[in-house]
Coordinates of C-alpha atoms and ligand atoms in Angstrom, one line a residue:
X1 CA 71.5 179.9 130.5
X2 CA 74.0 181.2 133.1
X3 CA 77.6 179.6 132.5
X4 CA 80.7 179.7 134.2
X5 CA 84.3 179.2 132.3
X6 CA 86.0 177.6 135.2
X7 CA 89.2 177.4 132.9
X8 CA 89.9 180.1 130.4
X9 CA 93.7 181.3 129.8
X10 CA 93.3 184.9 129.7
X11 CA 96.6 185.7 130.7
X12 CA 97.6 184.4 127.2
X13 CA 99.1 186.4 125.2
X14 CA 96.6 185.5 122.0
X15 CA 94.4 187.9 124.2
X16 CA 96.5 191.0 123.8
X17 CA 94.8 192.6 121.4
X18 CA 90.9 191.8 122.3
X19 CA 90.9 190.8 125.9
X20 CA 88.1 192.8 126.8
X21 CA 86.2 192.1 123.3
X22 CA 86.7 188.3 124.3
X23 CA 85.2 189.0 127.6
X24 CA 82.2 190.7 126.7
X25 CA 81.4 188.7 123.6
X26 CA 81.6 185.6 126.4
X27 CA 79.3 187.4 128.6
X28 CA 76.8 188.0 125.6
X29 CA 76.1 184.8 125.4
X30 CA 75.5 183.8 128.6
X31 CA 79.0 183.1 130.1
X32 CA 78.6 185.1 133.3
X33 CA 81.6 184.3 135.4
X34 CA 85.0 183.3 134.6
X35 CA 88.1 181.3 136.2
X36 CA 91.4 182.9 134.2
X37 CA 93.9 179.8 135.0
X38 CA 97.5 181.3 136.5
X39 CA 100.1 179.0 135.0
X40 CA 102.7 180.5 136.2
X41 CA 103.9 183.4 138.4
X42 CA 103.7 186.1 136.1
X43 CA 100.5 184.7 134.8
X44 CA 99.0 184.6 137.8
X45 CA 99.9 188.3 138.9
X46 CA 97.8 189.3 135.5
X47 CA 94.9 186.5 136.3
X48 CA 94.5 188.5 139.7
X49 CA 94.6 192.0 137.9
X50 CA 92.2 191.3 135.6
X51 CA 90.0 190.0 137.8
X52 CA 90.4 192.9 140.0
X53 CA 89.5 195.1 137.0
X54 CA 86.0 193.0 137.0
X55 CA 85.0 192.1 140.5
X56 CA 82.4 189.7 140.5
X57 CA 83.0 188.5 136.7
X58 CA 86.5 187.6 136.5
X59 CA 88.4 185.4 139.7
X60 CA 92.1 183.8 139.2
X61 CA 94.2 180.4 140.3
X62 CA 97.3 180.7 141.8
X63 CA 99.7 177.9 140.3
X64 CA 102.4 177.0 138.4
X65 CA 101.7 174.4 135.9
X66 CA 103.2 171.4 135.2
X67 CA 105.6 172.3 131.7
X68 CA 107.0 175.3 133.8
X69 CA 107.5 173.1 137.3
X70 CA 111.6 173.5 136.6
X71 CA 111.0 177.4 137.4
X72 CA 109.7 177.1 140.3
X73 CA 112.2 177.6 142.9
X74 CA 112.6 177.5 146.6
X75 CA 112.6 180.8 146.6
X76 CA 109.1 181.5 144.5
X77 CA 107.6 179.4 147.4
X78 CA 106.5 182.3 149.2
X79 CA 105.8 184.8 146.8
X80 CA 103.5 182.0 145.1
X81 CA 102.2 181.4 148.3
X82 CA 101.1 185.3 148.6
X83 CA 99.7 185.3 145.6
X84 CA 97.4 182.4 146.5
X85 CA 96.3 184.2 149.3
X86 CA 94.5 186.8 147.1
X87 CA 90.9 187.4 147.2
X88 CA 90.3 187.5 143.9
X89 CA 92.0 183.7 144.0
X90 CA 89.7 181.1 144.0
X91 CA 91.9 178.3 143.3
X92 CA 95.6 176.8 143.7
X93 CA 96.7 175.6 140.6
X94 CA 97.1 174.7 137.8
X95 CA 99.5 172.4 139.4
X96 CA 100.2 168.7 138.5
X97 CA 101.7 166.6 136.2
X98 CA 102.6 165.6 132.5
X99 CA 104.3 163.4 131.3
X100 CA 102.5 163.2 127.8
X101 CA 104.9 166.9 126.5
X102 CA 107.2 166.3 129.2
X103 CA 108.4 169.8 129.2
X104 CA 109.8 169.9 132.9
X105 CA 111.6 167.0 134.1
X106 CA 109.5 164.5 136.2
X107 CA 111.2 164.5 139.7
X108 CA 110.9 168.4 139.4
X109 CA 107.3 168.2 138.4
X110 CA 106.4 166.2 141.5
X111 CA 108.4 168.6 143.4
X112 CA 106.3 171.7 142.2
X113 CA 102.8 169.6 142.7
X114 CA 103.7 168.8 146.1
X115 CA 104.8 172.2 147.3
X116 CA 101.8 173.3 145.6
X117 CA 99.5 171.0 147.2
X118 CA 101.0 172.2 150.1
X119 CA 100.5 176.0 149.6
X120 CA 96.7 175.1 148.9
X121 CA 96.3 172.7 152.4
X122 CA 97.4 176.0 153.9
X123 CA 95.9 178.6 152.4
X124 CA 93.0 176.7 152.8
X125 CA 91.2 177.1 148.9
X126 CA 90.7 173.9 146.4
X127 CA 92.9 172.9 143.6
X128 CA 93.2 173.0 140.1
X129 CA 94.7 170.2 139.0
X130 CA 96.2 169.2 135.5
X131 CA 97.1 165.5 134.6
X132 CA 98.3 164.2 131.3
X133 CA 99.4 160.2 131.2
X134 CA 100.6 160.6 134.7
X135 CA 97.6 158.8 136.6
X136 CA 99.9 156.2 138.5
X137 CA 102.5 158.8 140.1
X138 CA 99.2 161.8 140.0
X139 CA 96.8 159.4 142.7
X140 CA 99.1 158.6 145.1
X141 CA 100.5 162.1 145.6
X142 CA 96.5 163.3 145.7
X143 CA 96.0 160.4 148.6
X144 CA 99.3 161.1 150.7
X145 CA 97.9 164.8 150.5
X146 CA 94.4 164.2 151.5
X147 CA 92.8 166.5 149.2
X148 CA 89.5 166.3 148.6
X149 CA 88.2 169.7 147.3
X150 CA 89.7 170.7 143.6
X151 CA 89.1 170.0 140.2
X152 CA 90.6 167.2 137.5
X153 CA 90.5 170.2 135.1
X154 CA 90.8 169.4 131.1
X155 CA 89.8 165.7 131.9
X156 CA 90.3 163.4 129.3
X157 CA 90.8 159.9 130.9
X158 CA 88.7 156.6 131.2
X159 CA 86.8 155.5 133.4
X160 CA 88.9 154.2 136.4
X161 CA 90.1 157.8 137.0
X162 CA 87.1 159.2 136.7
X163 CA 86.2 156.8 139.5
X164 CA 89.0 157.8 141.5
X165 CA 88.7 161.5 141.3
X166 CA 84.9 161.2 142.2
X167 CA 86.0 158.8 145.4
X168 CA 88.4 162.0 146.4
X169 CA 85.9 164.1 146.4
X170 CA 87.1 166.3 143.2
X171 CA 85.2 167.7 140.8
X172 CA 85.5 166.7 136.9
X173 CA 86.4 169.7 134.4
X174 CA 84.8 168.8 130.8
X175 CA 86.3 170.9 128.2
X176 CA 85.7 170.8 123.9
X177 CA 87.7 167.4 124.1
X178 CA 84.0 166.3 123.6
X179 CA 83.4 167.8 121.2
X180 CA 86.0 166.3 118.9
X181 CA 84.4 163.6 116.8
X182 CA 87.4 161.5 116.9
X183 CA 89.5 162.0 120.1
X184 CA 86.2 162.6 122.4
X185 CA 84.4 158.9 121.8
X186 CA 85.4 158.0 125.0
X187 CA 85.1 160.9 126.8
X188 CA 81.2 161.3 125.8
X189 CA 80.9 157.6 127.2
X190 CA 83.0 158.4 130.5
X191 CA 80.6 161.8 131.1
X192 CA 77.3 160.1 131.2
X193 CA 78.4 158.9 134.8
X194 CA 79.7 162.0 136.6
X195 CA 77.5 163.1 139.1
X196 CA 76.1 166.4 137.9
X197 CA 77.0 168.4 140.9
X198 CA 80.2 167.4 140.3
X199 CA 80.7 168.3 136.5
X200 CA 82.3 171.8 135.7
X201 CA 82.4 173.3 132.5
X202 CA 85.4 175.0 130.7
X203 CA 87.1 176.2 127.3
X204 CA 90.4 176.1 128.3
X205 CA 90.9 178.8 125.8
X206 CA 92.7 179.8 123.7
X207 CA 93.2 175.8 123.6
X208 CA 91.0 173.6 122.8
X209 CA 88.9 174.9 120.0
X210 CA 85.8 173.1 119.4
X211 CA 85.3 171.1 116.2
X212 CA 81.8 171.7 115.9
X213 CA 81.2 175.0 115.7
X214 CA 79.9 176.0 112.4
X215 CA 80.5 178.2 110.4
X216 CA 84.2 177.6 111.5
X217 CA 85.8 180.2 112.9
X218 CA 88.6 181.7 110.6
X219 CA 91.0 181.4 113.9
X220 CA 92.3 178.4 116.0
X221 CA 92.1 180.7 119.2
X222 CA 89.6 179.3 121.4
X223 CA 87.4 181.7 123.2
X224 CA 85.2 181.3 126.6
X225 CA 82.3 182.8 123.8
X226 CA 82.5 179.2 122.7
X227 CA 81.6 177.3 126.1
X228 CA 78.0 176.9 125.0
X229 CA 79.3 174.1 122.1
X230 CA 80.6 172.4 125.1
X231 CA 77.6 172.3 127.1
X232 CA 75.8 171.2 124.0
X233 CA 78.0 168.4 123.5
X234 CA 78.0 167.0 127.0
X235 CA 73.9 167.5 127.4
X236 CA 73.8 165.1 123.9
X237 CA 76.1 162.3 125.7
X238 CA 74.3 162.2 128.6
X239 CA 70.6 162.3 127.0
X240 CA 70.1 165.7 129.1
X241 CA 68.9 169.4 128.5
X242 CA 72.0 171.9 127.7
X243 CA 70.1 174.0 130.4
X244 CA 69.8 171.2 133.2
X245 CA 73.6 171.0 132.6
X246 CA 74.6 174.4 132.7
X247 CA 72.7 174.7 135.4
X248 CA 74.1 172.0 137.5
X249 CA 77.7 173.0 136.9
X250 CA 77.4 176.5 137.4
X251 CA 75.8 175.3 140.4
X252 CA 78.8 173.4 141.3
X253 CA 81.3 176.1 140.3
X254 CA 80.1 178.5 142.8
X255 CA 80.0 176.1 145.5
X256 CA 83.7 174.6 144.7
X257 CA 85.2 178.2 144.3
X258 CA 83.0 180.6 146.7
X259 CA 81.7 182.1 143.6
X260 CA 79.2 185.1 144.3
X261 CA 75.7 184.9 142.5
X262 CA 75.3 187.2 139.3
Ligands
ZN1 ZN1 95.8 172.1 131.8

């Protein structure tokens, strides 16, 4: 099985001391490309520099997410901007909104998802987009912005936004949400009807850690090594093979990002 992380926090500093161990015990087990998600301008200069240390493995988003929208001034535009301009970037993002931690003030977060939505229109790449219990203020900002090529990354909602993402045109991000026997009931029901070129695959590490994995890791960091529990855990909820899925998304990764074949 070839897999692609298309969300996998790198930049994090949980990685300091292993980040090349993390990366080559992912790529030992099939994990062939990764997205490292830029969260915020100094995350994103290190998403592009490790993936400029591993052409062809590694590829970065350019974005400020939603918890650190109040730091992203006027004047950031255009360095941001820049940034997303990279080769190495793939992606604008992760931008959006949440109003689950609240961590930036909403009329700011707005602000920072619209400029970013913006920056991406221009610079002409899809986005990454984060949404937590901000569906009725997310949509309309998607619509009035016409974008259509991006990812719902991390998605954990029912079945009308799935619905609406797919109607955009955006692709669905599935990450170890499913594979929490509590939390991911809905989610396994809500996956069964994404279209399979339009389901991407993702750890979201070091968040996220999957509940399944046995024997239990002795840490809580999540690591991409650990996407294959994912795809396992989607393939059971929608009655399919784990390779037919991994398959189809990494399928759909390259296509969305512009992703080279390994
Ligand atoms: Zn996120």
């Amino acid at each position: 099985m070839e897999l692609i992380d298309i969300g996998v926090n790198l930049a994090h500093d949980s990685f300091d001391v292993d980040r090349k161990a993390v990366i080559e015990r992912a790529r030992g087990l099939g994990v062939v490309q990764m997205v490292v998600t830029g969260s915020s301008e100094d995350s994103t200069r290190q998403a592009i520099e490790l993936s400029r240390d591993a052409p062809g493995v590694l590829f970065a988003t350019a974005g400020v997410h939603p918890h650190h929208a109040a730091d992203l001034t006027p004047e950031l535009l255009a360095p941001l901007e820049a940034l997303a301009y990279a080769p190495e970037v793939v992606a604008v993002g992760e931008c959006g909104l949440d109003y689950f931690r609240d961590l930036s003030p909403r009329p700011l977060q707005r602000r920072a998802f619209e400029w970013q939505l913006e920056i991406a229109a221009r610079v002409g790449k899809p986005v990454f987009l984060h949404q937590r219990d901000a569906h009725d203020d997310f949509l309309p900002i998607l619509r009035a912005h016409g974008v259509k090529s991006g990812v719902a990354h991390c998605f954990t909602g029912g079945e009308q936004e799935r619905d609406a993402y797919l109607e955009l045109g955006l692709h669905i991000g599935i990450t170890g949400w499913i594979n929490d026997e509590r939390r991911g009931v809905e989610l396994r029901n809500v996956v069964r009807q994404i279209p399979a070129d339009r389901l991407l695959i993702e750890t979201d590490a070091p968040y996220l850690l999957p509940r399944d994995i046995r024997p239990a890791p002795g840490s809580r960091r999540n690591e991409p090594a650990y996407l294959p529990y994912v795809v396992h855990a989607i393939a059971k909820a929608r009655e399919d093979s784990p390779e037919a899925v991994a398959a189809a998304s990494t399928r759909a990764a390259r296509k969305l990002f512009g992703l080279p074949e390994t």
